[in-house]
Coordinates of C-alpha atoms in Angstrom, one line a residue:
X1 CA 0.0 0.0 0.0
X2 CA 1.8 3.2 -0.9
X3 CA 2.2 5.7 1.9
X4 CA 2.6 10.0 1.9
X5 CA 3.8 11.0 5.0
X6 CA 4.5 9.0 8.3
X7 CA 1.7 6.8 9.1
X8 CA -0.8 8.2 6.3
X9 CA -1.9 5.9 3.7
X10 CA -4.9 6.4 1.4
X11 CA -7.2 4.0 3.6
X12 CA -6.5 6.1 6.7
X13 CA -6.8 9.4 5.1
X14 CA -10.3 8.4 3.4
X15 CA -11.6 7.8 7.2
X16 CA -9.8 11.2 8.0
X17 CA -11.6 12.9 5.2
X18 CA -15.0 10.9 6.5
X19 CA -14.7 12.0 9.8
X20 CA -13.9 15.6 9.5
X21 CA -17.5 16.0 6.4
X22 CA -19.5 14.3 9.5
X23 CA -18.2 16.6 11.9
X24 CA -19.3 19.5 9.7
X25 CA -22.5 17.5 8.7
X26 CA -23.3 17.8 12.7
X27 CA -22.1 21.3 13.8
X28 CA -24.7 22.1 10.8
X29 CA -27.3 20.3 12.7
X30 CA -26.6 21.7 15.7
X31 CA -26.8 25.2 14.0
X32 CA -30.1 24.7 12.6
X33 CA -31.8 24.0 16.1
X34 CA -30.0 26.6 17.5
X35 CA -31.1 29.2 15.3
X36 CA -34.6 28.0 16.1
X37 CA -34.0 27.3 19.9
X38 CA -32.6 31.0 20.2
X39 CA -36.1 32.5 19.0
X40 CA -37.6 31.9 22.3
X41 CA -34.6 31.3 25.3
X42 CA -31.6 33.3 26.2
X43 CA -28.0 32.9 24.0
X44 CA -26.5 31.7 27.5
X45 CA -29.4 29.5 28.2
X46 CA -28.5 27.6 24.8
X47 CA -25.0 27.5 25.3
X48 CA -25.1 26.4 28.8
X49 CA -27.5 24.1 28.2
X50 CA -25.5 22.4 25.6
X51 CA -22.8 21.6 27.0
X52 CA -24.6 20.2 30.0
X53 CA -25.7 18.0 27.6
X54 CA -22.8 17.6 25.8
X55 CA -20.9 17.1 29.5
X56 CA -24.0 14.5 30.4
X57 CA -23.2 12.4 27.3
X58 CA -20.0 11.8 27.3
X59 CA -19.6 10.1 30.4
X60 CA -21.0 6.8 29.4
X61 CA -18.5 7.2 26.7
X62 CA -15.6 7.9 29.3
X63 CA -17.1 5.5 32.1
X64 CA -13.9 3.5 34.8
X65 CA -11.3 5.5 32.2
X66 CA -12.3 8.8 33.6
X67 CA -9.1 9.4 35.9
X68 CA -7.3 8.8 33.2
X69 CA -9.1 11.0 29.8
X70 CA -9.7 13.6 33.0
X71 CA -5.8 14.2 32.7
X72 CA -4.3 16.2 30.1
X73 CA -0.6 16.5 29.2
X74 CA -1.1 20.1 27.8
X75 CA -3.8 21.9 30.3
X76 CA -3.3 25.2 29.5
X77 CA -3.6 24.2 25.9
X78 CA -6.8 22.5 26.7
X79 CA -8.3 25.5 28.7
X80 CA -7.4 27.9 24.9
X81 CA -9.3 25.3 22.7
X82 CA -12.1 25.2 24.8
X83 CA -12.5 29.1 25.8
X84 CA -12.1 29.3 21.7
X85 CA -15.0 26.9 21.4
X86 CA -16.8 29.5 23.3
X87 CA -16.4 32.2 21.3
X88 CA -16.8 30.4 18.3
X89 CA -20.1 29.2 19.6
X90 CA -21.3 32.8 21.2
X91 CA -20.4 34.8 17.8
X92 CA -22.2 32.2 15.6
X93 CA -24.9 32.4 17.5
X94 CA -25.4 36.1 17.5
X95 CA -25.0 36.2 13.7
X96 CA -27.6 33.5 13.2
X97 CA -29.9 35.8 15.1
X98 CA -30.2 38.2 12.2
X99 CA -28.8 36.3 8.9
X100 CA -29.3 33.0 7.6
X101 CA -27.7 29.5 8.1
X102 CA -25.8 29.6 4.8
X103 CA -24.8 32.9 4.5
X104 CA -23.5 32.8 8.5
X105 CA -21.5 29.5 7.4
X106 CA -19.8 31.2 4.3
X107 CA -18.9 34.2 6.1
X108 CA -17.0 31.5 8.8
X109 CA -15.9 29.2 5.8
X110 CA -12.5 31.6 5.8
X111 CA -11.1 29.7 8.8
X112 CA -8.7 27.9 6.4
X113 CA -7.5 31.5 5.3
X114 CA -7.0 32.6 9.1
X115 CA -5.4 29.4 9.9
X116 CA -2.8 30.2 7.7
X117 CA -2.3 34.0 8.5
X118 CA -2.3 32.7 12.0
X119 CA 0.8 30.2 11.4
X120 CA 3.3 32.9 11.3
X121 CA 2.7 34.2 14.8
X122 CA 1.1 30.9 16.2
X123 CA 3.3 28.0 14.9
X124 CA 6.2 30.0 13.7
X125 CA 6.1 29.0 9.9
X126 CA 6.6 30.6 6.9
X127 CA 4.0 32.1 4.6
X128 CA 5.5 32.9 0.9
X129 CA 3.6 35.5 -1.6
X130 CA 1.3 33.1 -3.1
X131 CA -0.2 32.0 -0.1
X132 CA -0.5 35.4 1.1
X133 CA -2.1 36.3 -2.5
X134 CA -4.6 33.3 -1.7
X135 CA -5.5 35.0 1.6
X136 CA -6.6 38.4 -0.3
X137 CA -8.6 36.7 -3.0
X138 CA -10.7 35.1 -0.3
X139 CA -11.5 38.2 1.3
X140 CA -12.5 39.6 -1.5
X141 CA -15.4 36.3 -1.6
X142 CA -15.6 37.9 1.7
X143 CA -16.9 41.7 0.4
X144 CA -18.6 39.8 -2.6
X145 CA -20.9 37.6 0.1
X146 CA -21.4 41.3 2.7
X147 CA -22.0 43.4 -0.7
X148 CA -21.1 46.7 0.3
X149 CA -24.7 48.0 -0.2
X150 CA -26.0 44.9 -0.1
X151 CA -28.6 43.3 3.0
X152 CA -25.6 41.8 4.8
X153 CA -24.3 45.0 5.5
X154 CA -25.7 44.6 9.6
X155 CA -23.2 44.7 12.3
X156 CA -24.2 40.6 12.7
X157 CA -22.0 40.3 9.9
X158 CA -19.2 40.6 11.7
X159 CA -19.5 37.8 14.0
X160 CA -19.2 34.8 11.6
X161 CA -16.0 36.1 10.6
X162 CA -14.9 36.8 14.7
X163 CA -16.3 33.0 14.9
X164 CA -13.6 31.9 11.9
X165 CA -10.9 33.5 13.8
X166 CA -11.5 31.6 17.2
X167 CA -12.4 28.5 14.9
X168 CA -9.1 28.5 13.4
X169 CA -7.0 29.0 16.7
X170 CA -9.3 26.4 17.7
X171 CA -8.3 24.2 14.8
X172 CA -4.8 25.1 15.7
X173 CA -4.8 23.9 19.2
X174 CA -6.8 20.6 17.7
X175 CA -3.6 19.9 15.8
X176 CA -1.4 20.1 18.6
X177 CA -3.5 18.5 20.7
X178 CA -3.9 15.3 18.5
X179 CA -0.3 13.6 19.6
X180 CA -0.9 14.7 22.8
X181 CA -4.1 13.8 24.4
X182 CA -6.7 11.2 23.9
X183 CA -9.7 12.7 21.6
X184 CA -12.0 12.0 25.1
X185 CA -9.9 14.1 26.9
X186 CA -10.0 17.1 24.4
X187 CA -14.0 17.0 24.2
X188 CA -13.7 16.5 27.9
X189 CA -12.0 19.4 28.5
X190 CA -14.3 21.5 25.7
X191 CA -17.7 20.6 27.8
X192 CA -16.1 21.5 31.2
X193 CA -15.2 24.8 30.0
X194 CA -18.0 25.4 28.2
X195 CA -20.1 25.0 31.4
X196 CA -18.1 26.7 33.9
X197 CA -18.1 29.7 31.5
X198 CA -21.4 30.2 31.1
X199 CA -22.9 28.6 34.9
X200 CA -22.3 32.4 36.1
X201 CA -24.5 33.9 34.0
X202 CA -27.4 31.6 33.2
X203 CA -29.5 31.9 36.7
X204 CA -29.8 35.5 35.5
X205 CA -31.7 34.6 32.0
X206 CA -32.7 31.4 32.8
X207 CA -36.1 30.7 31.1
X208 CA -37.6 26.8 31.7
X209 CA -38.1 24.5 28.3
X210 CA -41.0 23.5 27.6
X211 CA -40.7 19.5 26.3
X212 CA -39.8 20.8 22.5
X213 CA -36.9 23.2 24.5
X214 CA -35.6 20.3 26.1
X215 CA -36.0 17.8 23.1
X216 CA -33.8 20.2 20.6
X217 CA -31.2 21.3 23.6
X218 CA -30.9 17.4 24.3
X219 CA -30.2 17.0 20.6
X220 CA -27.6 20.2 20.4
X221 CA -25.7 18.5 23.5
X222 CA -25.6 15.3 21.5
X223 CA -24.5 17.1 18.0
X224 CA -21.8 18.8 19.7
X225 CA -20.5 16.0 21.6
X226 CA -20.5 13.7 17.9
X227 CA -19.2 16.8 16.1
X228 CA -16.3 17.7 18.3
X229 CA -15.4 13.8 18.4
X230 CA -15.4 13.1 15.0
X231 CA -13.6 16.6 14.4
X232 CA -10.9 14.8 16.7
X233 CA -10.7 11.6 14.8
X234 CA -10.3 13.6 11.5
X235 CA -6.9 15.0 12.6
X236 CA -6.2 11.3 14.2
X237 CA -6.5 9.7 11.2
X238 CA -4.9 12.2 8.8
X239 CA -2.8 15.1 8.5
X240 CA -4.5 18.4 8.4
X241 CA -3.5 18.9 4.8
X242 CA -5.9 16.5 3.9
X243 CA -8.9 16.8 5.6
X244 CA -9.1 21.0 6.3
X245 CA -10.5 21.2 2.8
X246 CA -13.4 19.2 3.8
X247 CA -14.6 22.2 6.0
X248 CA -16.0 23.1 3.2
X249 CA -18.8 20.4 3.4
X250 CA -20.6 22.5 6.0
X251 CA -21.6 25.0 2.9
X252 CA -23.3 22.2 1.4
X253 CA -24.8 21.3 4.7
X254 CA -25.8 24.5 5.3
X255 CA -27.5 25.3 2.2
X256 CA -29.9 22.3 2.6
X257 CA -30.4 22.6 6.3
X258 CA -31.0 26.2 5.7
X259 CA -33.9 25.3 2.6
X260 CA -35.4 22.5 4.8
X261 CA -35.8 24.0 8.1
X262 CA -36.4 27.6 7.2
X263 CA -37.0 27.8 3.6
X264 CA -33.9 29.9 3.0
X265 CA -32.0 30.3 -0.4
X266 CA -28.4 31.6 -1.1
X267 CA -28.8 34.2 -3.7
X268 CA -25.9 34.3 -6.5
X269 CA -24.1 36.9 -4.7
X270 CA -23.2 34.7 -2.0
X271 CA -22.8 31.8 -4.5
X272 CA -20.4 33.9 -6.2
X273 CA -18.5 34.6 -2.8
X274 CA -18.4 31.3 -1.3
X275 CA -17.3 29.8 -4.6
X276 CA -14.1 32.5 -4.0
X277 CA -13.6 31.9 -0.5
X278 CA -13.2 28.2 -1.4
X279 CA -11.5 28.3 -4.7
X280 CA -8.7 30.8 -2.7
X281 CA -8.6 28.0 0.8
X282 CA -8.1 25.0 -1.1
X283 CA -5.1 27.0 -3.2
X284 CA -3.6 27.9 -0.3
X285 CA -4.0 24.8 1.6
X286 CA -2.5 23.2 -1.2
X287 CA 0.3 25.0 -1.4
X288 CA 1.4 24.7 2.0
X289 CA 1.1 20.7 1.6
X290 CA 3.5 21.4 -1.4
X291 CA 5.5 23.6 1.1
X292 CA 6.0 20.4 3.0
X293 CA 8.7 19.0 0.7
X294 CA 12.0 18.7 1.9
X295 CA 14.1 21.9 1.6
X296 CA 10.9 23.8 -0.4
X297 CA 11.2 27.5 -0.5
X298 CA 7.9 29.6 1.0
X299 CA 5.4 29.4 -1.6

């Protein structure tokens, strides 16, 4: 069987790439019923909530291994990925409030982009003028989707792309993360911070479910727990090279969710932009694989 790097071969990266379009298919999920949960409770309610859930869920999951999966070899790194999760989570939210599921999900789509403008400071690499180039072709899907004069013009706009920021850090941490800790232990760590963050606010907001509230907030804690696991597996299986592209899955998630649940449409404006933002990420994630060749120049 031929092999790429270390420990790839094309039977473990085709599990990588199935994991990682799950994990998108779920988050999706997830952000359908949040957008409809967040129409009647509290932001923090949701959040909270979720991660109870998400907390509740994985224990069966962790059961007599506990003391171990409860220990992490990188805490501090642990305590970043999930106060990223937060944000992420937070600014989505907010934007869904006001714009629709796909249009939210291509503004976040440019996480790939950040990930790379973020491996200069963050992982000390090297970014070369055609990756750079790459970066500032998919902002400019960016303006095409916000359409200066356009309807996304709404200060919501801006949190998708605060969300692809955290997103990408998040991403980041994943990465490291992966040949350090057990995937339990990272989605471990994720719910715990999740709940402490938000347990302070919630008994100021807090607004009982009725059986439907509970159902969907159930089903978000379950969604997050499956998306965050599979997420993990993804960069277990494979190297991030191979499965980041399939990110993109979540805009064809997103579209249908978006139609089914709430009836909503792209127009070709956003088409237009999302086809940009992902024509631009996949260049410049593949030439940082290409980058990866012994004694390569920056590209």
């Amino acid at each position: 069987m031929n092999r790429g790097e270390a420990g790839e071969t094309p039977q473990s990266v085709g599990w990588g790439i199935f994991w990682m379009c799950s994990s998108m298919l779920l988050f999706v999920c997830m952000d359908g019923a949040t957008k409809y949960l967040i129409r009647t409770y509290p932001i923090a309610e949701v959040i909270w909530v979720r991660f109870i859930f998400h907390l509740l869920f994985m224990m069966p999951l962790m059961a007599r291994r506990l003391p171990v999966l409860a220990k992490s070899r990188s805490p501090g790194l642990q305590v970043l990925r999930g106060v990223m999760v937060i944000v992420t989570n937070v600014a989505i939210i907010v934007a869904l409030q006001f714009l629709p599921l796909a249009e939210v999900s291509v503004l976040g789509s440019v996480s790939p982009l950040i990930v790379t403008a973020l491996s200069v400071p963050l992982l000390g690499e090297r970014v070369g003028a055609r990756r750079w180039i790459g970066v500032a072709i998919g902002l400019v899907g960016v303006v095409l989707v916000v359409r200066p004069g356009g309807d996304l013009i709404h200060w919501a706009a801006v949190f998708p792309l605060l969300g692809s920021i955290s997103y990408a850090i998040n991403q980041i941490s994943t990465r490291r993360l992966g040949g350090v800790d057990h995937p339990l232990t990272t989605v471990f760590y994720t719910a715990l911070v999740g709940v402490a963050s938000t347990s302070v606010i919630v008994p100021f907001l807090w607004v009982t479910p009725d059986a439907m509230g509970w159902a969907l907030m159930g089903g978000i804690g379950l969604l997050s727990l499956g998306g965050h696991i599979f997420s993990a597996r993804a960069f277990q299986a494979a190297p991030a090279a191979a499965v980041t592209p399939f990110n993109y899955s979540s805009l064809v998630w997103a579209t249908a969710v978006g139609y089914v649940v709430f009836g909503d449409l792209p127009d070709g404006w956003t088409v237009a932009g999302a086809a940009v933002i992902v024509a631009s990420g996949l260049y410049v994630l593949d030439r940082q694989r290409k980058k990866r060749k012994p004694e390569g120049t920056p590209e």
